[in-house]
Short mmCIF file of C-alpha atoms in Angstrom, two decimals:
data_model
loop_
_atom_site.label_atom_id
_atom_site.label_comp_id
_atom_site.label_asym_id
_atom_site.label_seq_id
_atom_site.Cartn_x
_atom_site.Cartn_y
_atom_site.Cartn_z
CA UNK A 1 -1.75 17.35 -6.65
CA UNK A 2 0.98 15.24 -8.11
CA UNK A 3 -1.26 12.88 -9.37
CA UNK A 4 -2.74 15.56 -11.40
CA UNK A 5 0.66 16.79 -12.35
CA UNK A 6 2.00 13.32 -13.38
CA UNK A 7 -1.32 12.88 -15.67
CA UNK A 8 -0.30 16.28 -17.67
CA UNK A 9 3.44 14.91 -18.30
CA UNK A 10 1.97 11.61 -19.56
CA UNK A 11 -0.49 12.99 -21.57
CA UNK A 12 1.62 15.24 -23.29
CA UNK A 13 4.09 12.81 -23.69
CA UNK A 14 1.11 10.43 -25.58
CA UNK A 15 0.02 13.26 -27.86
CA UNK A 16 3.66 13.96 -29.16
CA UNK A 17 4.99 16.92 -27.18
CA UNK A 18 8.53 15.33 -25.67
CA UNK A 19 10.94 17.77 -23.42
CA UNK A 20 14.46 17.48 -23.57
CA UNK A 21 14.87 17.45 -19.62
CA UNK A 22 12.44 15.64 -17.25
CA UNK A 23 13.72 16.34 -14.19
CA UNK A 24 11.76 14.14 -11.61
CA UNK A 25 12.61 15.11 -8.06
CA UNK A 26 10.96 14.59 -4.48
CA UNK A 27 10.01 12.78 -1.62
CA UNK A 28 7.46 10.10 -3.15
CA UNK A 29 9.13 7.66 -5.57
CA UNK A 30 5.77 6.27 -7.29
CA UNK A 31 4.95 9.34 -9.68
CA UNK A 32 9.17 9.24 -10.31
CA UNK A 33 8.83 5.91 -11.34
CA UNK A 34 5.54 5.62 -13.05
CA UNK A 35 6.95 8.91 -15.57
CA UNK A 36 10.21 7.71 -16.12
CA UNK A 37 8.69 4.47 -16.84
CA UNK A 38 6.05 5.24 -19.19
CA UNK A 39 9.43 7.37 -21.20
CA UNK A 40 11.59 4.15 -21.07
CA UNK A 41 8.69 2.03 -22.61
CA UNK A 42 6.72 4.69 -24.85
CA UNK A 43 8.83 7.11 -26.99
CA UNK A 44 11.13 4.73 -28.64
CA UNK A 45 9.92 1.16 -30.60
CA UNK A 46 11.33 -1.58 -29.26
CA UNK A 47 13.61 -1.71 -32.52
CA UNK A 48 14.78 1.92 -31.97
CA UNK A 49 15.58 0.71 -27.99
CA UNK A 50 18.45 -1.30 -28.80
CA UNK A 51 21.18 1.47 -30.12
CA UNK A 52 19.51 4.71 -28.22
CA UNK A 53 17.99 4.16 -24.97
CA UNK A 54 20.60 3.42 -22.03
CA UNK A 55 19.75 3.78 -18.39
CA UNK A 56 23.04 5.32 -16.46
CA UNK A 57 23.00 5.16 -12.36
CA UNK A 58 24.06 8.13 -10.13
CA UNK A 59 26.43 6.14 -8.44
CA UNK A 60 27.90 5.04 -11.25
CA UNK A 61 28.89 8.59 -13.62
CA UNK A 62 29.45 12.01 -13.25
CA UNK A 63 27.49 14.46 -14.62
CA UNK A 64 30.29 15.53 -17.78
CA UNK A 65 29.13 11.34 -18.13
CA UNK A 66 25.63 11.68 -18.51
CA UNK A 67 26.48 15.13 -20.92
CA UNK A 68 28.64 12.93 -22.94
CA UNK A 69 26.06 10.48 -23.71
CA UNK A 70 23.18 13.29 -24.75
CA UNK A 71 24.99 14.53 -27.23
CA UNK A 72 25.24 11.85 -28.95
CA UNK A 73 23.23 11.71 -31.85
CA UNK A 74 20.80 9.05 -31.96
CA UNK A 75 20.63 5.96 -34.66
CA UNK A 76 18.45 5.45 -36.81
CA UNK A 77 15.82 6.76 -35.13
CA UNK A 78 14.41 10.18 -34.66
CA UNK A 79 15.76 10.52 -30.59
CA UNK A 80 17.50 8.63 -28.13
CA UNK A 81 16.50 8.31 -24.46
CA UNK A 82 19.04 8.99 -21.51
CA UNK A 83 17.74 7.85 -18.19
CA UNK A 84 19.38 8.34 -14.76
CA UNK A 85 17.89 6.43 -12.02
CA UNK A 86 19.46 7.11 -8.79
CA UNK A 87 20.61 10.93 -9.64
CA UNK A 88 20.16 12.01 -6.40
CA UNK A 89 23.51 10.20 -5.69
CA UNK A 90 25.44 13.27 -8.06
CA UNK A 91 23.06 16.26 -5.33
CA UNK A 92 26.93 17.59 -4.76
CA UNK A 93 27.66 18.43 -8.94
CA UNK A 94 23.95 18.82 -10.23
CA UNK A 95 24.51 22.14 -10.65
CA UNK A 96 27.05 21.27 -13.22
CA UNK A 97 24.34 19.91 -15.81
CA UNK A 98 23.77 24.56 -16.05
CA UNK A 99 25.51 24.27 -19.47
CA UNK A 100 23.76 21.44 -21.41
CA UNK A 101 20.50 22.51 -20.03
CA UNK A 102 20.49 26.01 -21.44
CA UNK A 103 21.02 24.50 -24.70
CA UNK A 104 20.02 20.72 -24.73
CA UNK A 105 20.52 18.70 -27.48
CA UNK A 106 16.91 18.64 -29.57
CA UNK A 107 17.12 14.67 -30.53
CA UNK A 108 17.68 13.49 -26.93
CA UNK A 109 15.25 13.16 -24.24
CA UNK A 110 17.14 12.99 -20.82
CA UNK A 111 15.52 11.52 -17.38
CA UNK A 112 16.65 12.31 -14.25
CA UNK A 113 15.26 10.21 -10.82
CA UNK A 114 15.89 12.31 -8.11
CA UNK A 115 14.68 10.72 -5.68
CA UNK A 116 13.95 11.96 -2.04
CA UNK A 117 16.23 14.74 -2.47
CA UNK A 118 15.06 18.20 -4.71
CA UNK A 119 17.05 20.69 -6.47
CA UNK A 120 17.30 24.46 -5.09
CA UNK A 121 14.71 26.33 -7.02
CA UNK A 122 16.35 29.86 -6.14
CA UNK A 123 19.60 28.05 -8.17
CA UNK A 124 19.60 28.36 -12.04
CA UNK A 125 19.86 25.23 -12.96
CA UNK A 126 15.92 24.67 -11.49
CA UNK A 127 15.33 28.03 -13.36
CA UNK A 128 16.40 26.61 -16.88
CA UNK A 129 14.78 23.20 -16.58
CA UNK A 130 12.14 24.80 -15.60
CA UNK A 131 11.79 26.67 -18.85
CA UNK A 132 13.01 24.42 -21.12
CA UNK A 133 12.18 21.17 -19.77
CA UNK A 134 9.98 19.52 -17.29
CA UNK A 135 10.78 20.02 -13.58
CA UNK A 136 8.61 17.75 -11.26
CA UNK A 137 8.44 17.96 -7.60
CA UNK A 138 6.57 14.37 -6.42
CA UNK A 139 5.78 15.30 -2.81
CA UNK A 140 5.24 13.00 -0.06
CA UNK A 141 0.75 12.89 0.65
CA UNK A 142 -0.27 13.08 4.00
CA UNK A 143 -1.80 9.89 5.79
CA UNK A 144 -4.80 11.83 5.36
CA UNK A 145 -5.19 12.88 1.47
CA UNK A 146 -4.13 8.51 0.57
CA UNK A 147 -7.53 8.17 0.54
CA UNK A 148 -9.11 10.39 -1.80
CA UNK A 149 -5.84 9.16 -3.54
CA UNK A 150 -6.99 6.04 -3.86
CA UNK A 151 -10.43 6.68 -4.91
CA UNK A 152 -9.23 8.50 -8.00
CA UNK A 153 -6.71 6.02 -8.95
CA UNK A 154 -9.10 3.54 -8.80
CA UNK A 155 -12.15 5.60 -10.51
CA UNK A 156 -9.49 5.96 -13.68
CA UNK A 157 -9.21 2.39 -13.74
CA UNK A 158 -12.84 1.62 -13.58
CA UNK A 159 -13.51 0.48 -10.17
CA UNK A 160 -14.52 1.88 -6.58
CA UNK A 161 -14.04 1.59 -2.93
CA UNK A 162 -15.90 2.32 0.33
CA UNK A 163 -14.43 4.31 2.54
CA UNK A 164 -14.08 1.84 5.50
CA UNK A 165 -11.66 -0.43 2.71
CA UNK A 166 -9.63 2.69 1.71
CA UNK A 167 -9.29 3.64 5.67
CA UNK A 168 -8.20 -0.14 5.91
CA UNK A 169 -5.39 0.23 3.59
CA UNK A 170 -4.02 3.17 4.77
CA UNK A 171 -4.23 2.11 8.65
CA UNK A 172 -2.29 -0.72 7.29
CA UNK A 173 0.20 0.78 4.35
CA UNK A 174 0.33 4.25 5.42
CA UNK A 175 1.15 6.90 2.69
CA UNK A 176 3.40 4.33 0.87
CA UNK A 177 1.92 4.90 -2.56
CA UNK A 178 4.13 1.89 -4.10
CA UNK A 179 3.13 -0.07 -1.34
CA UNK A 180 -0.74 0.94 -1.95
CA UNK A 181 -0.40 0.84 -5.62
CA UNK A 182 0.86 -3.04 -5.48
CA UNK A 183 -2.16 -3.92 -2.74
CA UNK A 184 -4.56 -2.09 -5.28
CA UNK A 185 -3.26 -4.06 -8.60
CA UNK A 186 -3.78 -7.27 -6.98
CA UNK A 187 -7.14 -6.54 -6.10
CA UNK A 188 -8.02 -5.46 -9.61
CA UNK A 189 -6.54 -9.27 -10.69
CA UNK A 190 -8.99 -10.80 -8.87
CA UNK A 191 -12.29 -8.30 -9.32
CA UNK A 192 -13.95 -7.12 -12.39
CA UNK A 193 -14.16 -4.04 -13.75
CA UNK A 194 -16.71 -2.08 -12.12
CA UNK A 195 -16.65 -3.85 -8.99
CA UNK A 196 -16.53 -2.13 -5.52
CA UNK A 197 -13.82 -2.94 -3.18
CA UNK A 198 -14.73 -3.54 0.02
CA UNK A 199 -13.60 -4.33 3.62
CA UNK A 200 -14.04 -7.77 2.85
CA UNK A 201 -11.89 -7.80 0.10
CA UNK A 202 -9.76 -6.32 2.00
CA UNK A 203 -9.47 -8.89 4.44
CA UNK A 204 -9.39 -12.02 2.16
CA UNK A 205 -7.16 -11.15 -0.69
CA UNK A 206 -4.73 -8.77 1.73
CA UNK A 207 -4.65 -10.43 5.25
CA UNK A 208 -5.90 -7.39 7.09
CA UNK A 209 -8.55 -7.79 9.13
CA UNK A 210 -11.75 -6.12 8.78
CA UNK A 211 -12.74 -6.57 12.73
CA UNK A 212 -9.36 -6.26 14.14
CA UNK A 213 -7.66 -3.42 13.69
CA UNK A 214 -6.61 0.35 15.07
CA UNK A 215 -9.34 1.89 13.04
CA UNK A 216 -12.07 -0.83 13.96
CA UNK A 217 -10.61 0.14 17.93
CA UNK A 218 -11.00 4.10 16.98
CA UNK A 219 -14.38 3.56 16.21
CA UNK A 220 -14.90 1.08 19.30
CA UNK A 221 -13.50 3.88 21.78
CA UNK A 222 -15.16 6.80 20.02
CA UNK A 223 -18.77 4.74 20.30
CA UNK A 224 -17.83 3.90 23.88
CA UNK A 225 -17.85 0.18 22.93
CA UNK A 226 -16.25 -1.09 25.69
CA UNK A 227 -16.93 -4.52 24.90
CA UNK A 228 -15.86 -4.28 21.54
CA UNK A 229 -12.70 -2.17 22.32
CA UNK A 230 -11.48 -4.57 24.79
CA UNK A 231 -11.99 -7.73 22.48
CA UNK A 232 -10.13 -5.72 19.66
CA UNK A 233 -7.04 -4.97 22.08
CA UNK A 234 -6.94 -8.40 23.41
CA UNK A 235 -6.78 -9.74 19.87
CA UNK A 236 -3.94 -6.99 19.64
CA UNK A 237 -2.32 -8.41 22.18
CA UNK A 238 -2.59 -12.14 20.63
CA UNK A 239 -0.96 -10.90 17.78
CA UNK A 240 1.55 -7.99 19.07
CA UNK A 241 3.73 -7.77 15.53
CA UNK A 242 1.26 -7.77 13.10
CA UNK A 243 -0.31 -4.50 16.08
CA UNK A 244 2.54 -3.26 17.29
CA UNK A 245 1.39 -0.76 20.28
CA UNK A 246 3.31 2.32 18.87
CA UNK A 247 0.80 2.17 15.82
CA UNK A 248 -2.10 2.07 18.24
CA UNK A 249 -0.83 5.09 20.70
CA UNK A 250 -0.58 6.87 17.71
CA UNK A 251 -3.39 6.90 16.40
CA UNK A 252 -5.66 7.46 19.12
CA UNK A 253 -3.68 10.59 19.95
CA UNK A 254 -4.60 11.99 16.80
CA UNK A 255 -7.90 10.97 16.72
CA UNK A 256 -8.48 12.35 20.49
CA UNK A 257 -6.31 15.47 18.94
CA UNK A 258 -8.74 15.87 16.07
CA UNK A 259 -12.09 15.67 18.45
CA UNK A 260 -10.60 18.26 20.74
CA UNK A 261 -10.23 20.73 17.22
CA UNK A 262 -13.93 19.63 16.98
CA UNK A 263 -15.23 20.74 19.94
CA UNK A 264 -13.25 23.90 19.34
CA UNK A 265 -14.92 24.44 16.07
CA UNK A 266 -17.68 27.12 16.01
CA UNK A 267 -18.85 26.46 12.60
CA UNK A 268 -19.14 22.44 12.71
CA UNK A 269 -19.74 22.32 8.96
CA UNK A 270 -15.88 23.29 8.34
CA UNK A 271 -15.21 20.54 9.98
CA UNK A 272 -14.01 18.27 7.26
CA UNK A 273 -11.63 20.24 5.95
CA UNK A 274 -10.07 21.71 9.53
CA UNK A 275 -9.88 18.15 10.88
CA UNK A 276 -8.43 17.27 7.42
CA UNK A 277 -10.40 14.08 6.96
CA UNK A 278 -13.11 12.29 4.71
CA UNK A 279 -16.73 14.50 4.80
CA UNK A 280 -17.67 10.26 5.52
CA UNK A 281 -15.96 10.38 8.33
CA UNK A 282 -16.88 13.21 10.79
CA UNK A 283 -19.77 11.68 12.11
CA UNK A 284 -17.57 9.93 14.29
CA UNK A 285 -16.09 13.29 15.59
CA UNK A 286 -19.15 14.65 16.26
CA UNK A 287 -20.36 11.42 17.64
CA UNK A 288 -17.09 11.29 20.09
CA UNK A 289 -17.13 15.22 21.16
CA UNK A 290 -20.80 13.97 22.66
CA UNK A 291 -19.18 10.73 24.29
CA UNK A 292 -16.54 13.03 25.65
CA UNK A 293 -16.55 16.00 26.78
CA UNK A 294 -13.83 18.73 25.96
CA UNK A 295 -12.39 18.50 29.72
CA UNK A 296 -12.94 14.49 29.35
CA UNK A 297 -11.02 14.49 25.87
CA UNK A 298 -7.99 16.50 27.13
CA UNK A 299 -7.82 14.12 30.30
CA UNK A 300 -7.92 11.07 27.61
CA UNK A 301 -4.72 12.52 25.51
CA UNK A 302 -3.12 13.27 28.92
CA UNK A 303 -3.66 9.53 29.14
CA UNK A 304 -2.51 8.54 25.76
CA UNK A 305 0.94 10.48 26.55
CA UNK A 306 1.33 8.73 29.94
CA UNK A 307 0.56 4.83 28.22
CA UNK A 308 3.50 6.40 25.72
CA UNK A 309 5.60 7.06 28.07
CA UNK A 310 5.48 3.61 30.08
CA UNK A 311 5.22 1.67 27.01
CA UNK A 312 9.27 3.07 26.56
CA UNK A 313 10.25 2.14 29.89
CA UNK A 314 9.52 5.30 31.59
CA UNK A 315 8.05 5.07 34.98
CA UNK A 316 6.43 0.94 34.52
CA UNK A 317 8.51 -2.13 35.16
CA UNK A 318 8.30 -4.03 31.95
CA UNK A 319 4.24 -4.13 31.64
CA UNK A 320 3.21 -5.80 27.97
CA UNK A 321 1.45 -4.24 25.33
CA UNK A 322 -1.54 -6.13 26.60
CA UNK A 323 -1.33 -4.59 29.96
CA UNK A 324 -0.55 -1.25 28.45
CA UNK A 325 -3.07 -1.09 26.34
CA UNK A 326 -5.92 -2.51 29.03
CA UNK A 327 -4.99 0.54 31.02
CA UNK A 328 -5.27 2.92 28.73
CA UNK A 329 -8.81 1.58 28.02
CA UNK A 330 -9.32 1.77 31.83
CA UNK A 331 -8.61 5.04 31.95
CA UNK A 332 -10.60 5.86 28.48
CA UNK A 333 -13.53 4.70 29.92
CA UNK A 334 -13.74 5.67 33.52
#
């Protein structure tokens, strides 16, 4: 995991083994960040910062720029630090940097953010960072692996979280880690070390509520709570931009999706990791298959589609979400 990844950089970093090239590339900007944060603050003293560190932009230089400035030897201090926060901006010339990186200059440690972008690894440039430098790929987690995520963030900081509150903040944040990162720092202002973060907490120190929300109405459906379900979706309705239906419709289909795969399973105790979820969490597949049949469960997705469908004008004559989503319960249900 990247997570695991970003540790290695840092901790090498701590115990005095610096590259001349981090090259910090992907799709999730927290573990580009976080490294070429810890860099910026760590290997120089802040008396050392003020003649060699510089941060250079992408948009801003070329890359015979950001050469330029690495080979300049630093002052009075052992290295210098080059950073280049928004490099994905020079994706057209990156191949350019080929010539410093075979033979970077020893006494400079040069950061490249490259965000949401990654270089070619069949190209030689990725070959010779590779080899003499540090060339990390922060991928995007699925909605599904934020969780576990979370837990181990939170376990290296000293605290825990049950799985209902980690659920919470992903129904809400989605696989935002910055997002989830700032959500989980204000927490720890507020709760001491040790302490287990809970729906609760959730609710009063976030603003999402513990009753009312999609996964509160997965579990509502999946129970056959039809009380409950339709109090949840008429609160939904009460409050249609902090719910918006889109959010709703889809995640029900892939909660319907994933208790079809379970009924399809032959060995039930691979569940977990063919449904991709929590080991916490199946119960509630196994608890839905039995609440709906494998004929009932396809009809319910053909249902899902159809709400989709009218909810973008297709086939219903401006219906709200309220009435949308009281007719896909309807149909749920009967």
């Amino acid at each position: 995991m990247p997570l695991d990844k970003a540790k290695s950089i840092i901790n090498e970093i701590k115990s005095g083994v610096i590259r001349p090239i981090y090259f910090l590339m992907g799709e999730e900007p927290y573990y580009i960040d976080g490294i070429a944060k810890f860099i910026e603050e760590s290997v120089l003293s802040e008396e050392e910062k003020g003649f060699n560190q510089v941060v250079l932009y992408g948009r801003d230089v070329t890359v015979e720029d950001i050469v330029s400035q690495a080979k300049r030897y630093p002052m009075m201090a052992e290295k210098q630090v080059v950073i280049v926060k928004e490099a994905q901006e020079l994706s057209r010339t990156i191949e350019n940097l080929v010539s410093y990186a075979e033979n970077p200059q020893p006494t400079t440690v040069l950061v490249f953010c490259y965000k949401y972008k990654t270089l070619d690894k069949r190209k030689k440039l990725a070959k010779i960072i590779g080899k003499s430098g540090v060339l990390f790929e922060s991928k995007k987690l699925y909605e599904n692996q934020v969780p576990d995520w979370i837990r181990r963030v939170l376990s290296g900081r000293g605290y825990t979280i049950t799985p209902k509150a980690a659920q919470m903040l992903v129904e809400f944040l989605g696989n935002d880690l910055s997002k989830v990162n700032n959500e989980l720092e204000k927490l720890q202002l507020i709760l001491k070390p040790g302490a287990q973060i809970t729906p609760q907490h959730i609710e009063e120190n976030i603003g999402i509520s513990k009753d009312f929300n999609n996964f509160e109405l997965q579990n509502a459906i999946g129970n056959k709570d039809v009380q409950k379900a339709f109090t949840i979706i008429q609160y939904f309705a009460q409050n249609p931009k902090n719910h918006p239906l889109v959010m709703t419709i889809a995640l029900l289909y892939s909660f319907f999706s994933k208790v079809l795969k379970y009924h399809a399973l032959s060995n039930k105790g691979d569940a977990a990791k063919v449904l991709g979820v929590s080991p916490y969490f199946v119960k509630d597949y196994e608890i839905a298959s039995k609440n709906y049949p494998m004929k009932k469960t396809s009809a319910v997705i053909a249902s899902i589609r159809e709400i989709d469908m009218k909810s973008k004008g297709v086939g219903a004559a401006n219906l709200s979400q309220g009435d949308l989503l009281k007719e896909l319960l309807v149909k749920i249900f009967n």
